[in-house]
Short mmCIF file of C-alpha atoms in Angstrom, two decimals:
data_model
loop_
_atom_site.label_atom_id
_atom_site.label_comp_id
_atom_site.label_asym_id
_atom_site.label_seq_id
_atom_site.Cartn_x
_atom_site.Cartn_y
_atom_site.Cartn_z
CA MET V 1 30.80 12.13 -32.69
CA SER V 2 31.76 15.65 -33.48
CA GLY V 3 33.57 17.13 -30.47
CA ARG V 4 30.64 16.33 -28.21
CA GLN V 5 31.22 13.91 -25.37
CA ASP V 6 28.77 11.07 -24.99
CA ILE V 7 26.92 10.76 -21.69
CA HIS V 8 28.25 7.27 -21.07
CA ASP V 9 31.92 7.95 -21.83
CA ASP V 10 32.81 8.53 -18.18
CA SER V 11 30.38 6.06 -16.63
CA GLU V 12 33.17 4.04 -14.98
CA ALA V 13 34.58 7.13 -13.27
CA GLU V 14 31.09 8.27 -12.28
CA SER V 15 30.18 4.93 -10.71
CA ALA V 16 33.41 5.01 -8.71
CA ARG V 17 32.57 8.50 -7.40
CA GLY V 18 28.89 7.98 -6.74
CA SER V 19 25.84 9.73 -8.10
CA PHE V 20 26.71 13.20 -6.77
CA GLY V 21 30.25 13.25 -8.13
CA TYR V 22 31.70 12.58 -4.70
CA SER V 23 32.97 9.32 -3.30
CA ASP V 24 31.04 7.71 -0.46
CA TRP V 25 33.89 8.51 1.89
CA GLN V 26 33.68 12.21 1.03
CA LEU V 27 29.92 12.21 1.56
CA TYR V 28 30.28 10.42 4.92
CA ARG V 29 32.91 12.89 6.05
CA PHE V 30 30.67 15.77 4.99
CA MET V 31 27.59 14.39 6.78
CA PHE V 32 29.47 13.37 9.93
CA GLY V 33 30.71 16.94 10.10
CA TYR V 34 27.25 17.87 11.30
CA LEU V 35 27.58 15.39 14.19
CA THR V 36 30.84 16.78 15.57
CA PRO V 37 29.09 19.17 18.00
CA TYR V 38 27.32 16.13 19.43
CA LYS V 39 30.31 13.82 20.03
CA SER V 40 29.24 12.94 23.56
CA GLU V 41 25.77 11.96 22.37
CA VAL V 42 27.24 9.81 19.61
CA ILE V 43 29.44 8.04 22.18
CA VAL V 44 26.43 7.41 24.43
CA ILE V 45 24.52 5.99 21.45
CA LEU V 46 27.43 3.68 20.62
CA PHE V 47 27.53 2.41 24.22
CA LEU V 48 23.77 1.86 24.19
CA MET V 49 24.17 -0.13 20.98
CA LEU V 50 26.91 -2.21 22.62
CA PHE V 51 24.82 -2.90 25.75
CA TYR V 52 21.79 -3.75 23.64
CA SER V 53 23.86 -6.21 21.60
CA ILE V 54 25.24 -7.86 24.73
CA THR V 55 21.87 -8.25 26.42
CA THR V 56 20.36 -9.58 23.19
CA ALA V 57 23.13 -12.18 22.89
CA VAL V 58 22.99 -13.29 26.54
CA ALA V 59 19.23 -13.99 26.63
CA PRO V 60 19.40 -17.20 24.52
CA LEU V 61 22.32 -18.39 26.65
CA ILE V 62 20.18 -18.13 29.77
CA LEU V 63 17.44 -20.15 28.10
CA PHE V 64 20.06 -22.74 27.10
CA ILE V 65 21.31 -22.97 30.70
CA THR V 66 17.76 -23.34 32.03
CA ILE V 67 16.84 -26.11 29.62
CA ASN V 68 20.06 -28.02 30.28
CA ARG V 69 19.58 -27.78 34.05
CA PHE V 70 16.02 -29.01 33.82
CA VAL V 71 16.86 -31.90 31.49
CA SER V 72 19.94 -33.04 33.41
CA ASN V 73 18.19 -32.52 36.78
CA LYS V 74 21.38 -31.32 38.44
CA THR V 75 21.76 -28.59 41.02
CA GLY V 76 24.67 -26.46 42.14
CA ASP V 77 26.40 -23.69 40.27
CA ILE V 78 23.87 -22.15 37.93
CA PHE V 79 25.79 -19.79 35.67
CA GLY V 80 29.31 -21.20 35.79
CA ILE V 81 30.62 -17.78 36.84
CA LYS V 82 31.84 -17.64 40.44
CA PHE V 83 30.50 -14.15 41.21
CA LEU V 84 27.01 -14.84 39.84
CA ASP V 85 26.91 -18.32 41.36
CA THR V 86 27.64 -17.04 44.88
CA ILE V 87 24.82 -14.51 44.61
CA SER V 88 22.36 -17.04 43.16
CA ASN V 89 23.31 -19.69 45.75
CA LYS V 90 22.65 -17.21 48.58
CA VAL V 91 19.25 -16.35 47.11
CA ILE V 92 18.39 -20.02 46.63
CA SER V 93 19.49 -20.97 50.17
CA THR V 94 17.36 -18.16 51.59
CA PHE V 95 14.28 -19.29 49.67
CA SER V 96 14.88 -23.01 50.25
CA SER V 97 14.93 -22.49 54.03
CA GLN V 98 11.59 -20.67 53.81
CA LEU V 99 10.02 -23.06 51.29
CA GLY V 100 11.27 -26.41 52.56
CA SER V 101 9.00 -28.68 50.52
CA LEU V 102 9.91 -27.13 47.12
CA ASP V 103 12.49 -28.98 45.03
CA LEU V 104 15.84 -27.19 44.70
CA ILE V 105 15.85 -27.37 40.91
CA TRP V 106 12.62 -25.35 40.72
CA LEU V 107 14.18 -22.62 42.86
CA GLU V 108 17.12 -22.50 40.48
CA VAL V 109 14.80 -22.32 37.47
CA GLY V 110 12.94 -19.48 39.23
CA VAL V 111 16.19 -17.56 39.77
CA ILE V 112 17.17 -18.06 36.15
CA GLY V 113 13.67 -16.98 35.05
CA PHE V 114 13.97 -13.82 37.12
CA VAL V 115 17.37 -13.08 35.60
CA TYR V 116 15.93 -13.71 32.12
CA VAL V 117 12.98 -11.34 32.62
CA THR V 118 15.34 -8.71 34.06
CA LEU V 119 17.59 -9.13 31.04
CA LEU V 120 14.66 -8.72 28.64
CA THR V 121 13.62 -5.55 30.48
CA MET V 122 17.16 -4.19 30.21
CA THR V 123 17.20 -5.05 26.49
CA PHE V 124 13.98 -3.12 25.99
CA LEU V 125 15.26 -0.12 27.94
CA PHE V 126 18.60 -0.02 26.09
CA GLN V 127 16.86 -0.24 22.72
CA ARG V 128 14.31 2.41 23.65
CA ALA V 129 17.00 4.82 24.86
CA GLN V 130 19.02 4.16 21.72
CA ILE V 131 16.08 4.86 19.41
CA LEU V 132 15.14 8.07 21.21
CA ARG V 133 18.70 9.39 21.23
CA ILE V 134 19.27 8.57 17.55
CA ALA V 135 16.03 10.33 16.60
CA THR V 136 16.91 13.38 18.68
CA LEU V 137 20.40 13.52 17.21
CA GLY V 138 19.00 13.24 13.69
CA TYR V 139 16.62 16.13 14.30
CA LYS V 140 19.46 18.26 15.68
CA ALA V 141 21.64 17.52 12.64
CA GLU V 142 18.72 18.27 10.30
CA LEU V 143 18.15 21.57 12.08
CA ALA V 144 21.82 22.47 11.65
CA ILE V 145 21.60 21.74 7.92
CA ARG V 146 18.41 23.78 7.57
CA LEU V 147 19.89 26.72 9.46
CA GLU V 148 23.01 26.62 7.32
CA LEU V 149 20.97 26.54 4.10
CA PHE V 150 18.68 29.33 5.31
CA LYS V 151 21.68 31.44 6.26
CA HIS V 152 23.11 30.88 2.78
CA LEU V 153 19.80 31.92 1.19
CA GLN V 154 19.81 35.09 3.29
CA GLU V 155 23.31 35.99 2.09
CA LEU V 156 22.45 35.70 -1.62
CA ASP V 157 22.04 38.82 -3.75
CA MET V 158 18.61 40.32 -4.13
CA SER V 159 18.76 39.63 -7.87
CA TYR V 160 18.67 35.91 -7.10
CA HIS V 161 15.50 36.35 -5.06
CA ASP V 162 13.98 38.47 -7.83
CA ARG V 163 14.49 35.61 -10.30
CA ASN V 164 13.29 32.82 -7.97
CA GLU V 165 10.16 32.57 -5.91
CA VAL V 166 10.88 32.39 -2.16
CA ARG V 167 8.26 29.73 -1.45
CA SER V 168 9.70 27.32 -4.03
CA GLU V 169 13.21 27.86 -2.65
CA GLU V 170 12.05 27.09 0.88
CA ARG V 171 10.36 23.95 -0.38
CA ARG V 172 13.57 22.87 -2.13
CA VAL V 173 15.57 23.47 1.05
CA GLY V 174 13.17 21.26 2.99
CA LYS V 175 13.34 18.50 0.38
CA GLU V 176 17.12 18.63 0.37
CA CYS V 177 17.30 18.24 4.13
CA ARG V 178 14.91 15.30 4.13
CA SER V 179 16.70 13.56 1.26
CA ARG V 180 20.07 13.80 2.98
CA TRP V 181 18.89 11.84 5.99
#
């Protein structure tokens, strides 16, 4: 080859940097820069993700406890956690005094069922809040990118706008914003 570099000569270096010539870390740092004004919202989203994960993981445990209690036909401490067991035992004793003919194990299964449905409701609410906040944060970041690009277009020389059609430039700005997210 006569002085001309082949396209594939630097393919190893290019694959290490990524398709835009930047490493993934550099791109992440650049994109997370648009989230810095919204640090508190990002922290809330992370907590919602944590709570959602916890409630999702605890639901099968409650089903496991319920099935084991029904199969073994034993009564007493339901959850194995002193705080929760004292609350559940008070609820069960209140209901058992009012419903004398009902077996104690069915009252315990009812309490566990109520806790399970409450947990599923909390899981739904945490996930819903998380989805809404992430969507809102994404729109805010996209707006910041669009405003920055529009401001840059406004600061360009008039000769640039003479050479390029404004409508096509606006379309490109919109495509760039959508492709980044």
